[in-house]
XYZ file of C-alpha atoms in Angstrom:
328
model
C 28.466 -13.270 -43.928
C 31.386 -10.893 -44.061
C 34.616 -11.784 -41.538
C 35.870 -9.199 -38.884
C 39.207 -9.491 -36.986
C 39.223 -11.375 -33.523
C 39.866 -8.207 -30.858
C 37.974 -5.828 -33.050
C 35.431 -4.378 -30.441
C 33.960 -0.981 -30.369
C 32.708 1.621 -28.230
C 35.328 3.110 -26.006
C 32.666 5.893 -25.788
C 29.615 4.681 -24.102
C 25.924 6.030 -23.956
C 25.775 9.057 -20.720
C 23.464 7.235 -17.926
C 19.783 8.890 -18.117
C 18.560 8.605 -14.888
C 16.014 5.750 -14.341
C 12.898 7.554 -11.841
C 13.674 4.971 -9.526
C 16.187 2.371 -9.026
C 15.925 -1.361 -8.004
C 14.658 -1.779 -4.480
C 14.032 -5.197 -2.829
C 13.385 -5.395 1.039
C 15.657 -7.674 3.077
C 18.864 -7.625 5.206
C 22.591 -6.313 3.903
C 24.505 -5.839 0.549
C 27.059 -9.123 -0.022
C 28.648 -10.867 -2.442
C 29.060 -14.978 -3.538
C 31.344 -16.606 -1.596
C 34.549 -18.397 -3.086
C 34.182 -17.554 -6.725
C 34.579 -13.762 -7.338
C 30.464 -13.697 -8.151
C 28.014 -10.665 -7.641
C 25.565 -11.818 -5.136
C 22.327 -11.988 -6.794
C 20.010 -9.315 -7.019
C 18.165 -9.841 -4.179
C 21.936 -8.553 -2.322
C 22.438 -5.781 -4.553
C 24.057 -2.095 -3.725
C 21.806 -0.196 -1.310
C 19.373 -2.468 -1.390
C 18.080 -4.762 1.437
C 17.409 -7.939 1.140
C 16.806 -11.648 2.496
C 19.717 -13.720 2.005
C 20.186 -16.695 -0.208
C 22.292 -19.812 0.149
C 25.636 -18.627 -0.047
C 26.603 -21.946 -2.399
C 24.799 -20.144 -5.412
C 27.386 -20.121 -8.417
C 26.722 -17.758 -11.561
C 23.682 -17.394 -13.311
C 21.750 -20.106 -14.800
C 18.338 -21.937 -14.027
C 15.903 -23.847 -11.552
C 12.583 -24.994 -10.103
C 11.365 -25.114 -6.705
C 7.993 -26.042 -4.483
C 6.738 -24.850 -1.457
C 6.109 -21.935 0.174
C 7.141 -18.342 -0.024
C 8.138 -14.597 0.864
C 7.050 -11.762 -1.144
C 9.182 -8.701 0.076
C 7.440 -5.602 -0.588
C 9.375 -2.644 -2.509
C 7.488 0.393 -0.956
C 7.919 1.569 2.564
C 4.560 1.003 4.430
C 3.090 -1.452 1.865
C 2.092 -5.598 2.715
C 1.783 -4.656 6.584
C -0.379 -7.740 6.505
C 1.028 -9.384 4.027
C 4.408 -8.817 6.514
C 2.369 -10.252 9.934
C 1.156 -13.202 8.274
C 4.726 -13.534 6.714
C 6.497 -13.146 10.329
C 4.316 -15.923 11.793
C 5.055 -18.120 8.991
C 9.228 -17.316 9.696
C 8.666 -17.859 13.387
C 6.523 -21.432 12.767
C 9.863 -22.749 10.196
C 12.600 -20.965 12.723
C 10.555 -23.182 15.557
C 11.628 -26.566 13.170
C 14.929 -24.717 11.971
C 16.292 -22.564 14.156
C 18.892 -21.556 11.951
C 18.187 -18.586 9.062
C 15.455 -20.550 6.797
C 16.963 -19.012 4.270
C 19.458 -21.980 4.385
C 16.275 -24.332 3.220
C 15.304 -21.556 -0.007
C 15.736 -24.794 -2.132
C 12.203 -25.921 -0.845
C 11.021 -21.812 0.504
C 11.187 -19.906 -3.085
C 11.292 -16.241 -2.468
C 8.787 -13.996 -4.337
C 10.040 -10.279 -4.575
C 8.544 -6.927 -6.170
C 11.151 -5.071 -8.035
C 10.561 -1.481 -9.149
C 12.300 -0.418 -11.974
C 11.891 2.989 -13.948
C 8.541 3.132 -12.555
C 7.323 -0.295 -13.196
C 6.558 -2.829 -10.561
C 8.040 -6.377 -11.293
C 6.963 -9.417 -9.062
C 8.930 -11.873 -9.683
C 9.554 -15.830 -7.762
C 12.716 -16.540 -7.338
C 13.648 -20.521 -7.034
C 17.024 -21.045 -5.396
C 18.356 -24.549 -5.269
C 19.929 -27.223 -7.111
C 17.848 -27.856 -9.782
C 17.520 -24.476 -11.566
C 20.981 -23.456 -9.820
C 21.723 -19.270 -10.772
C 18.703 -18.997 -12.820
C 16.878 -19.476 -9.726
C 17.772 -15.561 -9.029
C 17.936 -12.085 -10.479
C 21.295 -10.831 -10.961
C 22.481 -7.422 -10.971
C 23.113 -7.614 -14.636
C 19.850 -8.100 -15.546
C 18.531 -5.200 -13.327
C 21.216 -2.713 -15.310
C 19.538 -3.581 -18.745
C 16.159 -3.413 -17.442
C 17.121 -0.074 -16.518
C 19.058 0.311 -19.785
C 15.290 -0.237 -21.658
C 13.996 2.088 -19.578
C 16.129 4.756 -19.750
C 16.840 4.875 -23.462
C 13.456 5.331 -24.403
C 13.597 2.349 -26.657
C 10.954 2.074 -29.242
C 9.552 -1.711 -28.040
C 5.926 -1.168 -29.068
C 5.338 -3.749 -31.032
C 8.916 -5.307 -31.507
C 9.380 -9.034 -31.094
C 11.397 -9.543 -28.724
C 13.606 -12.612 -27.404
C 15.533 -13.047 -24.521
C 18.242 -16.162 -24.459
C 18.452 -17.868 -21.099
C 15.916 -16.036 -19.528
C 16.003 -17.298 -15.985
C 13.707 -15.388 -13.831
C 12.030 -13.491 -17.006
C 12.900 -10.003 -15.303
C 14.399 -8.297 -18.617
C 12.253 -9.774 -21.137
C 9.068 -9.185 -18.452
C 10.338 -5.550 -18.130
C 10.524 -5.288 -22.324
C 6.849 -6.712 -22.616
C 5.812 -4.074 -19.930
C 7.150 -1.286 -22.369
C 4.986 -2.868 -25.110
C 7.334 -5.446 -27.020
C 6.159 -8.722 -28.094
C 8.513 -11.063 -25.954
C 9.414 -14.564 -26.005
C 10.967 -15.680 -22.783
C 13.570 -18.664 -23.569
C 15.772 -21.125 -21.538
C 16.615 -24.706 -20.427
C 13.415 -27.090 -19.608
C 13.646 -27.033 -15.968
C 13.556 -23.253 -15.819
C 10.551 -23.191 -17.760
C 7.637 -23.184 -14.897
C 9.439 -20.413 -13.332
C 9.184 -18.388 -15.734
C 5.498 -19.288 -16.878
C 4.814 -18.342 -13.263
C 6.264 -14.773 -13.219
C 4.668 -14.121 -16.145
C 1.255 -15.195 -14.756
C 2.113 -12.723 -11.765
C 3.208 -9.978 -13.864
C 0.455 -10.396 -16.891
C -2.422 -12.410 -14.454
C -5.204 -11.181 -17.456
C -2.665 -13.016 -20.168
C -2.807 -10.325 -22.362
C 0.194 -8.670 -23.109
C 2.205 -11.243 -21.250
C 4.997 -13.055 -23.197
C 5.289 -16.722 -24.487
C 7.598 -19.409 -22.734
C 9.267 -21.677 -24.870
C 12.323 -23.980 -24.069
C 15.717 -22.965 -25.726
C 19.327 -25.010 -25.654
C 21.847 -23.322 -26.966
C 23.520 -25.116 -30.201
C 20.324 -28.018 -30.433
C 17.124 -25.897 -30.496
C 17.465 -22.508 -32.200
C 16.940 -23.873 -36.097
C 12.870 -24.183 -34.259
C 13.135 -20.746 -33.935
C 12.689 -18.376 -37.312
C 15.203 -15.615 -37.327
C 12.180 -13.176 -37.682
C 13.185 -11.032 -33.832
C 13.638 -7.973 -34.231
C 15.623 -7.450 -30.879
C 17.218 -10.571 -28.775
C 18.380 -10.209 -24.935
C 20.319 -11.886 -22.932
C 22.043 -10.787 -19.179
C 24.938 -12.694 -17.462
C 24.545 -15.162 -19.860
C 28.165 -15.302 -20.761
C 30.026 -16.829 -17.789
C 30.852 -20.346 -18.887
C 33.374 -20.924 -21.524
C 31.772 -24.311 -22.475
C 28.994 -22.812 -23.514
C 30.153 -19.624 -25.467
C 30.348 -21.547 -28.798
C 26.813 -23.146 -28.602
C 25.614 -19.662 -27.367
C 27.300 -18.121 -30.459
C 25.528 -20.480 -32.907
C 22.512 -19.671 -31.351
C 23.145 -15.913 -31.763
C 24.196 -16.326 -35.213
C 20.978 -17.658 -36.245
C 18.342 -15.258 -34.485
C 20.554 -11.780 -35.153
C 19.995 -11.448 -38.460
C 19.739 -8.277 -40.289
C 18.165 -5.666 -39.373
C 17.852 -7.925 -35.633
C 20.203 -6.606 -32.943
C 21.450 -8.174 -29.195
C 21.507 -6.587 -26.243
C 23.699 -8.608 -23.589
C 24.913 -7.405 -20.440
C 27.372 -9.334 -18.399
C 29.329 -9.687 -15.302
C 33.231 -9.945 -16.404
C 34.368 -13.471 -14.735
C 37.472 -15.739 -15.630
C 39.844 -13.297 -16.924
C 40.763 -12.837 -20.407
C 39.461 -16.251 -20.834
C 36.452 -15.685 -19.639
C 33.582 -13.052 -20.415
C 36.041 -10.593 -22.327
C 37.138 -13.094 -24.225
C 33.552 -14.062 -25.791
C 33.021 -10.594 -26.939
C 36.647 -9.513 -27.898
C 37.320 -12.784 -29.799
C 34.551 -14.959 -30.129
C 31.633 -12.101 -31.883
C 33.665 -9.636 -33.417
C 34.419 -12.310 -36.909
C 30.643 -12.311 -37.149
C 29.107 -9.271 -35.707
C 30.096 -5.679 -34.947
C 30.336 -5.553 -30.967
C 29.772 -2.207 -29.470
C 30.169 -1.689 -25.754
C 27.131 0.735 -24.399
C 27.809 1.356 -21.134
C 30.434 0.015 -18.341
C 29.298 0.010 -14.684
C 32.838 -0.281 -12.949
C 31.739 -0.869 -9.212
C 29.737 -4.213 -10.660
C 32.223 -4.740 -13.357
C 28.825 -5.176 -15.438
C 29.445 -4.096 -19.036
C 26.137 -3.762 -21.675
C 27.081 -4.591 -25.312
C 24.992 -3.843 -28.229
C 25.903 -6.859 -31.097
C 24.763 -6.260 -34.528
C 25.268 -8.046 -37.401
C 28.217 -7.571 -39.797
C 26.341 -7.598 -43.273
C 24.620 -4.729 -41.621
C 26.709 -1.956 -42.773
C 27.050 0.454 -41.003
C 24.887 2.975 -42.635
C 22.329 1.098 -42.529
C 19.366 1.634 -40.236
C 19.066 -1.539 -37.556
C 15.437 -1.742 -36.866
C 15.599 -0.463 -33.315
C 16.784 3.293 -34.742
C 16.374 4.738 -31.706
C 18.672 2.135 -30.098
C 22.150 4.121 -32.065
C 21.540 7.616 -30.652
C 24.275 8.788 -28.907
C 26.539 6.068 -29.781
C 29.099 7.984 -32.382
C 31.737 7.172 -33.696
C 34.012 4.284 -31.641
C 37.322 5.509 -29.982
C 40.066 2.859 -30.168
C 41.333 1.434 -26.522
């Protein structure tokens, strides 16, 4: 595999927004961010959106499995009034043990959520607590490459599809909803999660994707570089995992495969810059999509270097609009 030079990103000219019908809506209470770490709130807090809050000790994305009850917020104004009444009386029965916000106790009250994105309806269960940690929540990440798919037109139908530490399932959910075939991938723990939102997504089983558990730098050699697209959002966030994460993308983006990450930038130019400035650009050629400054989310498109770059990547309709790159 040919050798690029460490710094050697592209796209300084990203892909013009096409607006999405709709965006992200969740029902709950006001927008706010992680406490103590410089982290977007998940996406249950994001920008115009309304939310219930979670535990304010939730780090960065990740994963985790609760039990118990739930909400399910409804996205649509005037939608679930029943659903909502039998929901209130539940509240008021757990503020009656807890009179503090039960949202302090989500560890053991998951949170179920519809999200509608680009038209689609997502429902998805969100387990906060300390066992699945940040992949216990939708981050605002993975909402701007759902919306990404949706508003590029992307020709999924058909595709295999995988997305790397999955989480919730929301992006790779979204991608089988637009017709890809999708495996949903992540740690062990976050594995009923995710065969539970795609049970409430896909409740016939057809069309819904496959769970199977992933760890970055031990597992992907099980996995045949045969994908034709791989996915991953806010996956990038811990420096002690970029160069098992790397392996693992070096395996599965093979030729004519391409990666679509986005990512929160955390921890400076050691952080999440650093993994796609330094770490990909000797292996792949890095091309940055889109940059959504208020979030300071940026979407990457990471194709292989033996590539070329006339060649077609197998996703063609994935390069419109891209041009040439512009240096910094």
């Amino acid at each position: 595999m040919g050798q690029g030079t460490p710094g050697d990103i592209e796209g300084q000219r990203t892909l013009p927004v096409t607006a999405c019908p709709d965006r992200a809506r969740v029902l709950g209470g006001a927008p706010s961010r992680a406490e103590g770490r410089g982290l977007t709130a998940p996406a249950n807090q994001v920008r115009g959106a309304r939310f219930s809050p979670a535990p304010s000790t939730m780090a960065a994305p990740g994963s985790h499995v609760g039990t118990g009850g739930g909400r399910e917020t409804e996205e649509e104004n005037g939608e679930g009034e029943e659903e909502e009444e039998q929901e209130g009386e539940a509240e008021a029965a757990l503020r009656a043990v807890f009179p503090r916000d039960p949202a302090l106790f989500a560890e053991f009250f998951p949170e179920r959520r519809r999200f509608q994105l680009c038209g689609r309806v997502l429902r998805i269960a969100e387990h906060h607590g300390p066992r699945l940690g940040p992949a216990g929540a939708v981050w605002e990440a993975a909402l701007s490459l759902c919306r990404f798919l949706g508003e590029q037109n992307l020709e999924l139908a058909g595709r295999r599809v995988l997305e790397l530490g999955a989480g919730t399932g929301i992006v790779g959910i979204f991608a089988a909803m637009l017709g890809a075939e999708v495996t949903l991938t992540d740690r062990p723990p976050a594995l009923p999660q995710l065969r539970e939102n795609v049970r409430r997504n896909f409740p016939g089983g057809t069309g819904g994707p496959r769970v199977r558990a992933l760890r970055w730098g031990r597992d992907q050699r099980r996995f045949a570089p045969k994908f034709h697209l791989i996915l991953g959002s806010d996956i990038v966030y811990d420096p002690s995992a970029f160069a098992p994460l790397l392996g693992t993308l070096r395996h599965l983006v093979v030729a004519p495969a391409q990666a679509l990450l986005s990512a929160r930038l955390r921890g400076g130019d050691a952080g999440t810059s650093r993994f796609f400035r330094q770490m990909l650009p000797p292996f792949f050629r890095v091309q940055l999509l889109r940059r959504e400054p208020e979030e300071d989310i940026e979407i990457y498109a990471v194709t292989p270097l033996n590539q070329g770059r006339g060649a077609q990547p197998i996703l063609g309709s994935l390069t419109v609009g891209w041009g040439d790159p512009e240096g910094d």
